[in-house]
Coordinates of C-alpha atoms in Angstrom, one line a residue:
M1 CA 124.3 107.3 107.8
I2 CA 122.6 110.8 108.2
K3 CA 121.2 111.1 111.6
I4 CA 117.6 112.0 112.1
K5 CA 118.3 115.1 114.2
K6 CA 120.5 116.5 111.4
I7 CA 117.8 116.0 108.9
A8 CA 115.2 117.4 111.1
M9 CA 117.2 120.7 111.2
Q10 CA 117.2 120.8 107.6
L11 CA 113.4 120.6 107.4
C12 CA 113.2 124.4 108.0
L13 CA 114.3 124.6 104.5
S14 CA 110.9 123.3 103.1
S15 CA 109.1 126.3 104.5
A16 CA 111.8 128.5 102.9
V17 CA 111.2 126.6 99.7
L18 CA 107.5 127.4 99.8
A19 CA 108.3 131.1 100.5
A20 CA 110.6 131.2 97.5
M21 CA 108.1 129.8 95.0
P22 CA 106.7 132.2 92.4
A23 CA 103.2 133.2 93.1
A24 CA 102.1 131.1 90.2
F25 CA 103.2 128.1 92.0
A26 CA 101.6 128.9 95.3
V27 CA 98.6 126.7 94.7
E28 CA 97.9 123.0 95.4
A29 CA 99.1 120.5 93.0
A30 CA 96.7 118.9 90.6
A31 CA 95.1 115.6 91.6
T32 CA 97.6 112.8 91.0
H33 CA 96.6 109.7 89.0
H34 CA 96.5 106.6 91.3
Y35 CA 97.8 103.1 90.6
V36 CA 96.8 100.2 92.8
V37 CA 99.8 97.7 92.7
K38 CA 99.6 94.7 94.9
K39 CA 97.1 96.6 97.0
L40 CA 99.5 99.6 97.3
N41 CA 98.0 102.9 96.2
I42 CA 100.8 104.7 94.4
G43 CA 100.1 108.4 93.8
D44 CA 98.0 108.8 96.9
L45 CA 99.3 110.1 100.2
P46 CA 101.2 109.1 102.3
V47 CA 104.3 109.2 100.1
K48 CA 105.5 105.7 99.4
T49 CA 109.0 104.6 100.2
I50 CA 111.3 102.5 97.8
V51 CA 114.2 100.5 99.1
P52 CA 116.7 99.2 96.6
I53 CA 118.2 95.6 96.5
T54 CA 121.8 96.3 95.9
A55 CA 123.1 92.8 95.9
K56 CA 126.0 91.2 93.8
T57 CA 124.9 87.6 94.4
A58 CA 121.6 85.8 94.3
E59 CA 122.0 84.9 98.0
Q60 CA 122.5 88.5 99.0
A61 CA 119.5 89.6 97.0
I62 CA 117.3 87.0 98.6
A63 CA 118.4 88.1 102.0
Q64 CA 117.8 91.8 101.3
A65 CA 114.3 91.1 99.9
Q66 CA 113.5 89.2 103.1
V67 CA 114.5 92.1 105.2
I68 CA 112.5 94.6 103.0
A69 CA 109.5 92.3 103.1
N70 CA 109.6 92.3 106.9
N71 CA 110.1 96.1 107.3
P72 CA 106.9 97.9 107.7
N73 CA 108.5 101.2 106.7
A74 CA 109.5 99.8 103.2
D75 CA 106.6 100.0 100.7
V76 CA 108.3 99.0 97.4
A77 CA 111.6 97.2 96.5
E78 CA 113.7 98.2 93.4
F79 CA 115.8 95.2 92.0
R80 CA 119.0 96.9 90.7
I81 CA 119.9 94.2 88.2
D82 CA 122.9 96.0 86.8
L83 CA 124.7 95.6 90.3
L84 CA 124.6 91.7 90.0
E85 CA 127.6 89.8 89.2
F86 CA 125.6 87.9 86.7
S87 CA 123.6 90.7 85.2
A88 CA 124.2 89.7 81.7
D89 CA 122.7 86.2 82.3
T90 CA 119.2 87.1 81.4
K91 CA 117.7 83.6 82.4
K92 CA 119.4 83.7 85.8
V93 CA 118.2 87.2 86.4
I94 CA 114.5 86.2 85.5
A95 CA 114.7 83.2 87.8
L96 CA 116.0 85.5 90.7
G97 CA 113.4 88.0 90.0
Q98 CA 110.7 85.5 90.3
Q99 CA 112.0 84.4 93.6
L100 CA 112.2 88.1 94.9
N101 CA 108.6 88.8 93.8
Q102 CA 107.4 85.9 95.9
I103 CA 109.5 86.8 99.0
L104 CA 108.1 90.4 98.8
K105 CA 104.5 89.2 98.8
D106 CA 102.3 92.3 98.9
K107 CA 105.2 94.7 98.2
P108 CA 105.6 95.7 94.6
L109 CA 108.9 95.1 92.8
I110 CA 110.6 97.5 90.4
A111 CA 113.0 96.0 87.8
T112 CA 115.8 98.3 87.0
I113 CA 118.8 98.1 84.7
R114 CA 120.7 101.3 85.4
T115 CA 123.1 101.8 82.5
H116 CA 126.6 103.4 82.7
N117 CA 125.3 106.4 80.9
E118 CA 122.9 107.1 83.8
G119 CA 125.3 106.2 86.6
G120 CA 124.8 102.5 86.7
K121 CA 127.1 99.5 86.4
M122 CA 125.9 98.0 83.1
T123 CA 127.2 99.1 79.6
V124 CA 124.8 97.9 77.0
S125 CA 123.7 98.9 73.5
D126 CA 120.2 100.2 72.7
Q127 CA 119.5 97.1 70.8
D128 CA 120.5 94.8 73.6
Y129 CA 118.7 97.1 76.2
E130 CA 115.6 96.5 74.3
K131 CA 116.2 92.8 73.8
I132 CA 116.8 92.1 77.5
Y133 CA 113.8 94.0 78.6
R134 CA 111.7 92.1 76.1
E135 CA 112.8 88.8 77.7
Y136 CA 111.9 90.1 81.1
L137 CA 108.5 91.1 79.9
K138 CA 107.6 87.8 78.3
K139 CA 106.5 86.6 81.7
P140 CA 106.9 89.6 84.0
F141 CA 108.4 89.0 87.4
M142 CA 108.0 92.8 88.3
Q143 CA 105.0 95.2 88.7
L144 CA 107.1 98.2 87.6
L145 CA 109.8 98.6 85.0
D146 CA 112.3 101.4 84.9
I147 CA 113.0 102.7 81.4
E148 CA 115.7 105.3 80.8
M149 CA 114.1 108.1 78.6
F150 CA 117.3 108.8 76.7
R151 CA 117.7 105.4 75.2
D152 CA 116.8 104.9 71.5
A153 CA 113.3 106.6 71.1
G154 CA 112.0 103.7 69.1
S155 CA 113.1 101.1 71.8
V156 CA 111.6 103.2 74.6
A157 CA 108.2 103.5 72.8
K158 CA 108.1 99.8 72.0
L159 CA 109.1 98.8 75.6
T160 CA 106.6 101.1 77.1
Q161 CA 103.8 99.7 75.0
L162 CA 104.9 96.1 75.7
A163 CA 105.0 96.8 79.5
H164 CA 101.5 98.2 79.3
D165 CA 100.3 95.2 77.3
K166 CA 101.6 93.1 80.1
K167 CA 99.9 95.3 82.8
V168 CA 103.4 96.5 84.1
L169 CA 103.8 100.1 85.0
V170 CA 106.5 102.2 83.6
I171 CA 108.8 104.3 85.6
M172 CA 110.6 106.5 83.0
S173 CA 113.8 107.9 84.3
N174 CA 116.7 110.3 83.9
H175 CA 119.7 110.8 86.1
D176 CA 122.4 113.6 86.0
F177 CA 125.3 112.7 88.4
A178 CA 127.3 115.8 87.2
K179 CA 124.9 118.7 87.8
T180 CA 121.4 120.1 88.2
P181 CA 119.9 121.3 84.9
D182 CA 117.9 124.6 85.0
Q183 CA 114.4 124.5 86.2
Q184 CA 112.8 124.6 82.8
D185 CA 115.0 121.7 81.4
I186 CA 114.0 119.5 84.4
E187 CA 110.3 120.3 83.8
N188 CA 110.6 119.6 80.1
R189 CA 112.2 116.2 80.7
L190 CA 109.6 115.2 83.1
L191 CA 106.8 116.4 80.9
K192 CA 108.4 114.6 78.0
Q193 CA 108.3 111.4 79.9
D194 CA 104.5 111.9 80.4
Q195 CA 104.1 112.4 76.7
M196 CA 106.2 109.2 76.1
G197 CA 103.7 107.2 77.9
A198 CA 105.3 106.8 81.4
D199 CA 103.1 106.0 84.3
I200 CA 105.6 107.4 86.9
L201 CA 108.0 110.4 86.1
K202 CA 111.4 110.2 87.6
I203 CA 114.4 112.5 87.6
A204 CA 117.5 112.5 89.9
V205 CA 120.0 115.3 89.7
M206 CA 123.3 116.4 91.6
P207 CA 123.3 119.7 93.3
K208 CA 126.3 122.0 93.4
S209 CA 124.7 124.6 95.7
K210 CA 121.7 125.1 97.9
Q211 CA 120.0 126.9 95.0
D212 CA 120.2 123.7 92.9
V213 CA 118.1 121.9 95.6
F214 CA 115.4 124.7 95.4
T215 CA 115.5 124.3 91.6
L216 CA 114.8 120.6 91.7
M217 CA 111.9 121.1 94.3
N218 CA 110.5 124.1 92.3
A219 CA 110.5 122.0 89.1
T220 CA 108.7 119.2 90.9
L221 CA 105.9 121.4 92.2
A222 CA 105.5 123.0 88.7
V223 CA 105.2 119.7 87.0
S224 CA 102.8 118.3 89.7
Q225 CA 100.4 121.1 88.5
K226 CA 100.8 120.2 84.7
S227 CA 100.7 116.3 84.9
Q228 CA 98.6 114.0 86.9
K229 CA 101.3 111.3 86.9
P230 CA 103.1 110.4 90.1
L231 CA 106.4 112.0 90.5
L232 CA 109.7 110.5 91.8
T233 CA 112.2 113.3 92.0
M234 CA 115.3 113.8 94.1
S235 CA 118.3 116.0 94.5
M236 CA 121.2 113.6 95.3
G237 CA 124.0 113.8 97.8
Q238 CA 124.0 115.1 101.4
L239 CA 123.2 118.5 100.2
G240 CA 120.0 117.3 98.4
T241 CA 118.9 115.1 101.3
I242 CA 116.1 117.5 102.2
S243 CA 114.5 116.9 98.9
R244 CA 113.8 113.2 99.7
V245 CA 111.6 114.6 102.7
A246 CA 110.2 117.7 101.2
T247 CA 108.9 115.8 98.1
A248 CA 105.8 115.2 100.3
N249 CA 105.0 118.9 100.0
M250 CA 106.0 119.5 96.5
G251 CA 103.8 117.1 94.8
G252 CA 105.9 114.0 94.8
S253 CA 104.4 110.5 95.4
L254 CA 107.6 108.3 96.1
S255 CA 110.9 108.7 97.8
F256 CA 113.9 106.3 98.1
G257 CA 115.1 105.1 101.4
M258 CA 117.6 102.5 102.4
I259 CA 118.3 99.5 104.5
G260 CA 122.0 99.0 104.8
E261 CA 123.6 99.9 101.6
A262 CA 122.4 103.0 99.5
S263 CA 122.0 102.7 95.7
A264 CA 122.6 106.6 95.3
P265 CA 124.2 109.2 97.3
G266 CA 122.0 111.0 99.9
Q267 CA 119.5 108.1 100.6
I268 CA 118.1 108.1 104.3
D269 CA 117.5 105.0 106.3
V270 CA 114.0 104.0 105.4
T271 CA 112.8 104.1 109.0
Q272 CA 114.0 107.6 109.6
L273 CA 112.6 108.6 106.1
K274 CA 109.2 107.3 106.9
Q275 CA 109.1 109.2 110.2
L276 CA 110.2 112.4 108.7
L277 CA 107.7 112.0 105.8
K278 CA 104.9 111.5 108.3
T279 CA 105.9 114.7 110.1
V280 CA 106.0 117.0 107.0
Q281 CA 103.4 115.7 104.5
P282 CA 100.1 117.3 104.1
T283 CA 97.1 115.6 105.8
P284 CA 95.0 113.9 103.0

């Protein structure tokens, strides 16, 4: 676990990021569209924290959901379905999802199948990916659904429309665990997600240098001025940890924290994350 003092020392980077921004970016981000989900206003400050449920068994998932439900620093829970031992058993997953949603009470639940192509544990064809999500959406147990943007384009479009028909928000996502694409590429992916009908735009990239972290944050700020959709962007690993805090100043609306086990490299304990976000984010 990264200590809060170490992270606080990195916060000086955020002012350096602002100084390094091109002049065209040195303006306030456009007003972000707001979504009220279980009374939680997503898109409005303060930045909302997401804590993953990383369990392998139903019992572990229920225990983690109870901890998240009782932690005032956790705003949203993400159900990482691909990490379950029974992830292929759709009926069992749906039953567990319904339990988790009840346990979380007023805290929204994101349902996520992170596939092997995007750094997850589940290998699945585009056809089966669509089929599984269609089953989940028959009687949704989630308020938000993570859809990977680089699955079959037809399937992504159909699932996005179906989610919206069921009043479920779509987080469209992309993950690159090998590198950080250039700034224009990151911007293009996020803006493409917007065009594809996403409600929340998400990208996670792996930095190889400090400059890569600047690239991700520059792209976040640029997209925040071109789209009104909430942004969930991050530079992963310890090198990118600062991005999970500085998102508050770059136009981001959400950030991942953890309680216990992380679901991606570089996540911060959610209590520490909340404290740091309160310190750096602009006053509404």
